């Protein structure tokens, strides 16, 4: 190793990044075709990184990755790039003209993660870069790209210790693409197929995440999508398409809540169809009876319901009477109040 590079490494280890940067740059200028350029570029990048200039450090690491891929500095340079890309992916911003950090660096993080996987395919570093790229898409809610990234990870690293996480995130990414009954339901179908595949490959993991409950949610969401389509056709006056959509809903999702609503509106739709078309429609009343049952009125059986005996009417003005010849005690005798005294009417012979 060149003495100048050795001094640069010592200075960098002692925390003197500025001296290490000067020594490495001087070596690169004085040795355009030297054997130690890969190490010098690596030291230059490390010095820039120590000084807080990670974006400038990327240029030095890229020089190693592009021009010295067979050197011993190649993998360390990619590892440094991975750490910088990870910081960018988690929100670190680039400096604006060397001052404040307010430039988003998400695109740079994506590019670095992809390059690492291309330069070191099948390696542990490439595996981590692939997972970080997928997680970045998942965090920013770009679910189509997240689903693609997790799917590629499962295909490229089937024996990875992170593959279970990738499988679960893949299912969630597909399911999250469904925004409601008014939107496309292709994500639901993909989520269903992945959930069933997970149940077949890893039943314990499927049970741990509640795959059955997720399948029920997907089942109901797909049924709600078809019901919404049928109602849209109905609002447009296309009753033939309405009936066909309702028929598909009842056939594919007979146990869904949407099917109950579909069977309630289907007879009214059939009544508005042409006679020759209505003849080919299923009997929705029989389907309703077979699938969910129809309420029946209670038939009379000739037995009158037990009545409740009314309380005896008691007159509020009736007075108590003695039983037999017994006399009531004085305090129990109800006496009528005495009338108020009236003045006697005077007669002609009586003085007033």
Tab-separated table of C-alpha atoms in Angstrom:
chain	number	residue	atom	x	y	z
A	1	UNK	CA	0.000	0.000	0.000
A	2	UNK	CA	1.229	3.469	-0.824
A	3	UNK	CA	2.512	5.459	2.141
A	4	UNK	CA	0.255	8.380	1.293
A	5	UNK	CA	-2.833	6.157	1.350
A	6	UNK	CA	-1.684	4.637	4.627
A	7	UNK	CA	-1.460	8.103	6.133
A	8	UNK	CA	-4.935	8.892	4.805
A	9	UNK	CA	-6.366	5.785	6.454
A	10	UNK	CA	-4.685	6.637	9.747
A	11	UNK	CA	-6.015	10.192	9.608
A	12	UNK	CA	-9.514	8.921	8.882
A	13	UNK	CA	-9.317	6.461	11.770
A	14	UNK	CA	-8.216	9.281	14.093
A	15	UNK	CA	-11.186	11.423	13.079
A	16	UNK	CA	-9.253	13.848	10.883
A	17	UNK	CA	-11.499	13.505	7.840
A	18	UNK	CA	-10.285	16.720	6.214
A	19	UNK	CA	-6.647	15.522	6.156
A	20	UNK	CA	-7.730	12.113	4.829
A	21	UNK	CA	-9.693	13.830	2.067
A	22	UNK	CA	-6.720	15.967	1.034
A	23	UNK	CA	-4.330	13.018	0.984
A	24	UNK	CA	-6.684	10.825	-1.058
A	25	UNK	CA	-7.432	13.571	-3.593
A	26	UNK	CA	-3.722	14.311	-3.991
A	27	UNK	CA	-3.046	10.643	-4.634
A	28	UNK	CA	-5.766	10.469	-7.296
A	29	UNK	CA	-4.390	13.553	-9.041
A	30	UNK	CA	-0.800	12.327	-8.998
A	31	UNK	CA	-1.568	8.715	-9.949
A	32	UNK	CA	-4.077	8.686	-12.824
A	33	UNK	CA	-3.187	5.077	-13.689
A	34	UNK	CA	-1.934	3.874	-10.313
A	35	UNK	CA	-2.821	0.561	-8.751
A	36	UNK	CA	-4.230	2.100	-5.600
A	37	UNK	CA	-6.919	4.264	-7.187
A	38	UNK	CA	-9.724	1.993	-5.993
A	39	UNK	CA	-8.595	2.290	-2.378
A	40	UNK	CA	-7.976	6.020	-2.791
A	41	UNK	CA	-11.511	6.560	-4.106
A	42	UNK	CA	-12.900	4.521	-1.224
A	43	UNK	CA	-10.974	6.636	1.303
A	44	UNK	CA	-12.119	9.781	-0.466
A	45	UNK	CA	-15.753	8.681	-0.178
A	46	UNK	CA	-15.337	7.757	3.486
A	47	UNK	CA	-13.817	11.164	4.205
A	48	UNK	CA	-16.650	12.984	2.458
A	49	UNK	CA	-19.149	10.868	4.378
A	50	UNK	CA	-17.451	11.707	7.670
A	51	UNK	CA	-17.673	15.401	6.790
A	52	UNK	CA	-21.432	15.116	6.215
A	53	UNK	CA	-21.252	15.226	2.426
A	54	UNK	CA	-22.838	11.876	1.674
A	55	UNK	CA	-23.971	12.917	-1.800
A	56	UNK	CA	-20.390	13.772	-2.823
A	57	UNK	CA	-19.279	10.489	-1.291
A	58	UNK	CA	-21.594	8.645	-3.677
A	59	UNK	CA	-19.528	9.862	-6.653
A	60	UNK	CA	-16.379	8.362	-5.159
A	61	UNK	CA	-18.111	5.064	-4.410
A	62	UNK	CA	-19.581	4.977	-7.919
A	63	UNK	CA	-16.098	5.396	-9.358
A	64	UNK	CA	-15.039	2.267	-7.484
A	65	UNK	CA	-18.154	0.340	-8.531
A	66	UNK	CA	-17.848	1.199	-12.220
A	67	UNK	CA	-14.099	1.151	-12.813
A	68	UNK	CA	-12.737	-1.245	-10.195
A	69	UNK	CA	-15.320	-4.014	-9.853
A	70	UNK	CA	-12.579	-6.637	-9.470
A	71	UNK	CA	-10.809	-4.860	-6.615
A	72	UNK	CA	-11.169	-5.527	-2.901
A	73	UNK	CA	-12.756	-2.092	-2.494
A	74	UNK	CA	-15.750	-2.996	-4.672
A	75	UNK	CA	-17.960	-4.626	-2.025
A	76	UNK	CA	-17.133	-2.055	0.725
A	77	UNK	CA	-18.076	0.724	-1.710
A	78	UNK	CA	-21.449	-0.915	-2.390
A	79	UNK	CA	-22.006	-1.351	1.334
A	80	UNK	CA	-21.420	2.374	1.858
A	81	UNK	CA	-23.845	3.151	-0.958
A	82	UNK	CA	-26.429	0.884	0.651
A	83	UNK	CA	-26.209	2.743	3.957
A	84	UNK	CA	-26.582	6.117	2.238
A	85	UNK	CA	-29.544	4.877	0.198
A	86	UNK	CA	-31.177	3.528	3.340
A	87	UNK	CA	-30.801	6.920	5.026
A	88	UNK	CA	-32.342	8.601	1.991
A	89	UNK	CA	-35.196	6.099	1.950
A	90	UNK	CA	-36.021	6.895	5.579
A	91	UNK	CA	-36.257	10.624	4.958
A	92	UNK	CA	-32.759	12.115	4.870
A	93	UNK	CA	-32.769	14.984	2.362
A	94	UNK	CA	-29.988	16.225	0.156
A	95	UNK	CA	-28.414	19.620	0.666
A	96	UNK	CA	-29.443	22.503	-1.555
A	97	UNK	CA	-26.216	24.036	-2.931
A	98	UNK	CA	-24.385	22.809	0.145
A	99	UNK	CA	-26.686	24.577	2.616
A	100	UNK	CA	-30.015	23.340	3.942
A	101	UNK	CA	-31.360	19.819	3.519
A	102	UNK	CA	-34.647	20.180	1.671
A	103	UNK	CA	-34.259	18.171	-1.558
A	104	UNK	CA	-36.034	14.823	-1.504
A	105	UNK	CA	-33.694	11.915	-2.220
A	106	UNK	CA	-36.201	9.091	-2.641
A	107	UNK	CA	-35.382	8.649	-6.326
A	108	UNK	CA	-31.679	8.339	-5.529
A	109	UNK	CA	-32.436	5.669	-2.926
A	110	UNK	CA	-34.455	3.631	-5.429
A	111	UNK	CA	-31.715	3.825	-8.042
A	112	UNK	CA	-28.992	2.756	-5.616
A	113	UNK	CA	-31.014	-0.213	-4.324
A	114	UNK	CA	-31.624	-1.400	-7.874
A	115	UNK	CA	-27.960	-1.011	-8.860
A	116	UNK	CA	-26.772	-3.009	-5.860
A	117	UNK	CA	-29.024	-5.912	-6.847
A	118	UNK	CA	-27.705	-5.760	-10.403
A	119	UNK	CA	-24.050	-5.635	-9.348
A	120	UNK	CA	-24.181	-8.317	-6.634
A	121	UNK	CA	-27.023	-10.673	-7.607
A	122	UNK	CA	-27.830	-13.362	-5.062
A	123	UNK	CA	-25.703	-11.831	-2.307
A	124	UNK	CA	-26.755	-10.893	1.211
A	125	UNK	CA	-26.312	-7.221	0.360
A	126	UNK	CA	-28.515	-7.551	-2.723
A	127	UNK	CA	-31.155	-9.305	-0.608
A	128	UNK	CA	-31.178	-6.470	1.912
A	129	UNK	CA	-31.338	-3.903	-0.883
A	130	UNK	CA	-34.314	-5.683	-2.442
A	131	UNK	CA	-36.194	-5.729	0.847
A	132	UNK	CA	-35.404	-2.082	1.563
A	133	UNK	CA	-36.638	-1.088	-1.889
A	134	UNK	CA	-39.923	-2.931	-1.393
A	135	UNK	CA	-40.329	-1.480	2.102
A	136	UNK	CA	-39.734	2.012	0.720
A	137	UNK	CA	-42.546	1.608	-1.798
A	138	UNK	CA	-44.770	0.219	0.953
A	139	UNK	CA	-44.060	3.181	3.245
A	140	UNK	CA	-44.882	5.768	0.606
A	141	UNK	CA	-48.082	3.836	-0.253
A	142	UNK	CA	-47.094	3.071	-3.827
A	143	UNK	CA	-48.802	-0.305	-3.624
A	144	UNK	CA	-48.436	-1.447	-7.257
A	145	UNK	CA	-44.655	-0.981	-7.120
A	146	UNK	CA	-44.540	-2.475	-3.622
A	147	UNK	CA	-46.366	-5.577	-4.860
A	148	UNK	CA	-43.939	-5.937	-7.779
A	149	UNK	CA	-40.909	-5.512	-5.510
A	150	UNK	CA	-42.115	-8.035	-2.931
A	151	UNK	CA	-43.058	-10.479	-5.683
A	152	UNK	CA	-39.553	-10.234	-7.162
A	153	UNK	CA	-38.053	-10.740	-3.718
A	154	UNK	CA	-40.060	-13.938	-3.192
A	155	UNK	CA	-38.953	-15.227	-6.584
A	156	UNK	CA	-35.282	-14.285	-6.216
A	157	UNK	CA	-34.785	-15.259	-2.558
A	158	UNK	CA	-37.167	-18.144	-1.760
A	159	UNK	CA	-34.931	-19.384	1.091
A	160	UNK	CA	-34.342	-15.999	2.690
A	161	UNK	CA	-35.189	-15.412	6.329
A	162	UNK	CA	-37.136	-12.364	5.146
A	163	UNK	CA	-39.322	-14.270	2.693
A	164	UNK	CA	-42.260	-14.602	5.114
A	165	UNK	CA	-42.341	-10.852	5.578
A	166	UNK	CA	-42.260	-10.419	1.805
A	167	UNK	CA	-45.175	-12.838	1.339
A	168	UNK	CA	-47.326	-11.048	3.906
A	169	UNK	CA	-46.499	-7.594	2.590
A	170	UNK	CA	-47.264	-8.827	-0.928
A	171	UNK	CA	-50.771	-9.851	0.146
A	172	UNK	CA	-51.354	-6.560	1.957
A	173	UNK	CA	-50.079	-4.619	-1.068
A	174	UNK	CA	-52.539	-6.363	-3.359
A	175	UNK	CA	-55.409	-5.865	-0.942
A	176	UNK	CA	-54.571	-2.188	-0.397
A	177	UNK	CA	-54.917	-1.533	-4.125
A	178	UNK	CA	-58.675	-2.048	-3.814
A	179	UNK	CA	-60.088	1.389	-3.024
A	180	UNK	CA	-63.758	0.447	-2.891
A	181	UNK	CA	-66.617	-1.132	-4.862
A	182	UNK	CA	-66.446	1.683	-7.424
A	183	UNK	CA	-62.876	0.784	-8.451
A	184	UNK	CA	-60.995	-2.063	-10.085
A	185	UNK	CA	-60.983	-5.340	-8.149
A	186	UNK	CA	-57.955	-7.016	-9.731
A	187	UNK	CA	-55.967	-6.517	-6.528
A	188	UNK	CA	-58.557	-8.516	-4.598
A	189	UNK	CA	-58.216	-11.459	-6.960
A	190	UNK	CA	-54.438	-11.405	-6.618
A	191	UNK	CA	-54.720	-11.200	-2.832
A	192	UNK	CA	-57.072	-14.199	-2.818
A	193	UNK	CA	-54.730	-16.346	-4.903
A	194	UNK	CA	-51.734	-15.410	-2.739
A	195	UNK	CA	-53.609	-16.145	0.468
A	196	UNK	CA	-54.645	-19.583	-0.766
A	197	UNK	CA	-51.090	-20.270	-1.884
A	198	UNK	CA	-49.821	-19.257	1.552
A	199	UNK	CA	-52.319	-21.607	3.203
A	200	UNK	CA	-51.010	-24.457	1.071
A	201	UNK	CA	-47.296	-23.682	1.522
A	202	UNK	CA	-47.201	-22.547	5.154
A	203	UNK	CA	-50.410	-23.345	7.083
A	204	UNK	CA	-48.914	-22.245	10.405
A	205	UNK	CA	-48.024	-18.791	9.107
A	206	UNK	CA	-51.406	-18.495	7.409
A	207	UNK	CA	-53.161	-19.307	10.669
A	208	UNK	CA	-50.938	-16.878	12.561
A	209	UNK	CA	-51.916	-13.931	10.364
A	210	UNK	CA	-55.603	-14.893	10.247
A	211	UNK	CA	-55.770	-15.898	6.602
A	212	UNK	CA	-59.351	-17.120	6.922
A	213	UNK	CA	-60.523	-13.742	8.190
A	214	UNK	CA	-58.662	-12.004	5.373
A	215	UNK	CA	-60.265	-14.328	2.836
A	216	UNK	CA	-63.693	-13.479	4.211
A	217	UNK	CA	-62.952	-9.768	3.853
A	218	UNK	CA	-61.776	-10.262	0.286
A	219	UNK	CA	-64.832	-12.431	-0.449
A	220	UNK	CA	-67.214	-9.757	0.804
A	221	UNK	CA	-65.326	-6.989	-0.996
A	222	UNK	CA	-65.508	-8.789	-4.337
A	223	UNK	CA	-69.230	-9.384	-3.841
A	224	UNK	CA	-69.780	-5.721	-2.988
A	225	UNK	CA	-67.957	-4.782	-6.189
A	226	UNK	CA	-70.365	-6.863	-8.301
A	227	UNK	CA	-73.394	-5.456	-6.483
A	228	UNK	CA	-72.166	-1.938	-7.155
A	229	UNK	CA	-71.744	-2.785	-10.845
A	230	UNK	CA	-75.289	-4.146	-10.977
A	231	UNK	CA	-76.694	-1.003	-9.406
A	232	UNK	CA	-74.799	1.134	-11.887
A	233	UNK	CA	-76.299	-0.800	-14.808
A	234	UNK	CA	-79.699	-0.400	-13.182
A	235	UNK	CA	-79.246	3.356	-12.858
A	236	UNK	CA	-78.337	3.515	-16.550
A	237	UNK	CA	-81.485	1.590	-17.520
A	238	UNK	CA	-79.555	-1.458	-18.777
A	239	UNK	CA	-81.617	-4.106	-17.013
A	240	UNK	CA	-80.224	-6.997	-19.042
A	241	UNK	CA	-76.691	-6.255	-17.832
A	242	UNK	CA	-78.094	-5.688	-14.352
A	243	UNK	CA	-79.660	-9.144	-14.272
A	244	UNK	CA	-76.549	-10.824	-15.665
A	245	UNK	CA	-74.389	-9.146	-13.024
A	246	UNK	CA	-76.790	-10.137	-10.256
A	247	UNK	CA	-76.824	-13.695	-11.548
A	248	UNK	CA	-73.021	-13.796	-11.499
A	249	UNK	CA	-73.014	-12.387	-7.966
A	250	UNK	CA	-75.436	-14.997	-6.649
A	251	UNK	CA	-73.527	-17.804	-8.362
A	252	UNK	CA	-70.006	-16.784	-7.314
A	253	UNK	CA	-70.686	-15.395	-3.839
A	254	UNK	CA	-73.791	-17.151	-2.498
A	255	UNK	CA	-72.856	-16.636	1.156
A	256	UNK	CA	-72.090	-12.925	0.978
A	257	UNK	CA	-74.102	-10.066	2.398
A	258	UNK	CA	-74.268	-8.530	-1.070
A	259	UNK	CA	-76.142	-11.617	-2.290
A	260	UNK	CA	-78.925	-10.940	0.213
A	261	UNK	CA	-79.387	-7.462	-1.225
A	262	UNK	CA	-79.125	-8.798	-4.770
A	263	UNK	CA	-81.933	-11.310	-4.209
A	264	UNK	CA	-84.125	-8.524	-2.900
A	265	UNK	CA	-83.767	-6.327	-5.977
A	266	UNK	CA	-83.597	-9.115	-8.589
A	267	UNK	CA	-87.394	-9.697	-8.933
A	268	UNK	CA	-87.951	-6.029	-9.718
A	269	UNK	CA	-85.221	-6.144	-12.355
A	270	UNK	CA	-86.638	-9.284	-13.969
A	271	UNK	CA	-90.069	-7.661	-14.147
A	272	UNK	CA	-88.635	-4.933	-16.391
A	273	UNK	CA	-86.995	-7.349	-18.822
A	274	UNK	CA	-88.548	-8.385	-22.146
A	275	UNK	CA	-90.671	-11.483	-21.834
A	276	UNK	CA	-88.416	-13.675	-23.946
A	277	UNK	CA	-85.406	-12.643	-21.839
A	278	UNK	CA	-87.177	-12.999	-18.507
A	279	UNK	CA	-88.031	-16.629	-19.304
A	280	UNK	CA	-84.342	-17.532	-19.221
A	281	UNK	CA	-83.738	-15.946	-15.827
A	282	UNK	CA	-83.461	-18.106	-12.717
A	283	UNK	CA	-86.238	-18.145	-10.168
A	284	UNK	CA	-84.834	-15.688	-7.660
A	285	UNK	CA	-87.595	-16.407	-5.163
A	286	UNK	CA	-86.542	-20.060	-5.031
A	287	UNK	CA	-82.891	-19.017	-4.785
A	288	UNK	CA	-83.703	-16.727	-1.905
A	289	UNK	CA	-85.560	-19.526	-0.143
A	290	UNK	CA	-82.711	-21.983	-0.756
A	291	UNK	CA	-79.842	-19.683	0.144
A	292	UNK	CA	-81.114	-17.509	2.954
A	293	UNK	CA	-84.646	-18.761	3.657
A	294	UNK	CA	-87.861	-16.752	3.460
A	295	UNK	CA	-89.813	-15.634	6.525
A	296	UNK	CA	-93.155	-17.375	6.942
A	297	UNK	CA	-96.224	-16.195	8.797
A	298	UNK	CA	-97.345	-18.308	11.769
A	299	UNK	CA	-100.399	-20.375	10.854
A	300	UNK	CA	-103.357	-20.551	13.330
A	301	UNK	CA	-103.611	-23.855	15.205
A	302	UNK	CA	-107.038	-23.463	16.847
A	303	UNK	CA	-105.686	-22.835	20.335
A	304	UNK	CA	-106.470	-19.469	21.727
A	305	UNK	CA	-103.710	-17.756	23.623
A	306	UNK	CA	-103.947	-17.707	27.343
A	307	UNK	CA	-105.591	-14.513	28.434
A	308	UNK	CA	-104.675	-12.515	31.479
A	309	UNK	CA	-107.478	-12.237	33.971
A	310	UNK	CA	-108.357	-8.582	34.553
A	311	UNK	CA	-108.187	-7.094	37.989
A	312	UNK	CA	-111.597	-6.763	39.685
A	313	UNK	CA	-113.116	-3.364	39.350
A	314	UNK	CA	-113.419	-1.597	42.677
A	315	UNK	CA	-115.749	1.314	43.101
A	316	UNK	CA	-113.953	4.253	44.573
A	317	UNK	CA	-117.146	5.459	46.351
A	318	UNK	CA	-118.173	2.156	47.957
A	319	UNK	CA	-117.879	2.138	51.699
A	320	UNK	CA	-116.774	-0.744	53.823
A	321	UNK	CA	-119.458	-3.059	55.171
A	322	UNK	CA	-119.225	-5.301	58.227
A	323	UNK	CA	-118.990	-9.016	57.750
A	324	UNK	CA	-121.944	-10.770	59.309
A	325	UNK	CA	-123.082	-8.980	62.439
A	326	UNK	CA	-119.644	-7.698	63.367
A	327	UNK	CA	-119.431	-4.013	63.962
A	328	UNK	CA	-116.638	-1.889	62.638
A	329	UNK	CA	-114.423	-0.239	65.206
A	330	UNK	CA	-115.136	3.426	65.713
A	331	UNK	CA	-111.938	4.507	63.980
A	332	UNK	CA	-112.810	2.463	60.893
A	333	UNK	CA	-116.302	3.899	60.459
A	334	UNK	CA	-116.396	6.279	57.582
A	335	UNK	CA	-118.515	9.201	58.485
A	336	UNK	CA	-119.857	11.646	55.979
A	337	UNK	CA	-118.850	15.202	56.664
A	338	UNK	CA	-121.535	17.299	58.359
A	339	UNK	CA	-123.225	19.827	56.112
A	340	UNK	CA	-122.378	23.467	56.792
A	341	UNK	CA	-124.841	25.281	59.116
A	342	UNK	CA	-127.498	27.293	57.346
A	343	UNK	CA	-129.399	30.201	58.739
A	344	UNK	CA	-133.124	29.554	59.378
A	345	UNK	CA	-135.463	31.162	56.952
A	346	UNK	CA	-137.312	33.908	58.794
A	347	UNK	CA	-141.094	33.806	58.955
A	348	UNK	CA	-143.356	36.818	58.871
A	349	UNK	CA	-144.010	36.621	62.627
A	350	UNK	CA	-140.353	36.123	63.559
A	351	UNK	CA	-138.172	39.139	63.883
A	352	UNK	CA	-135.050	39.186	61.777
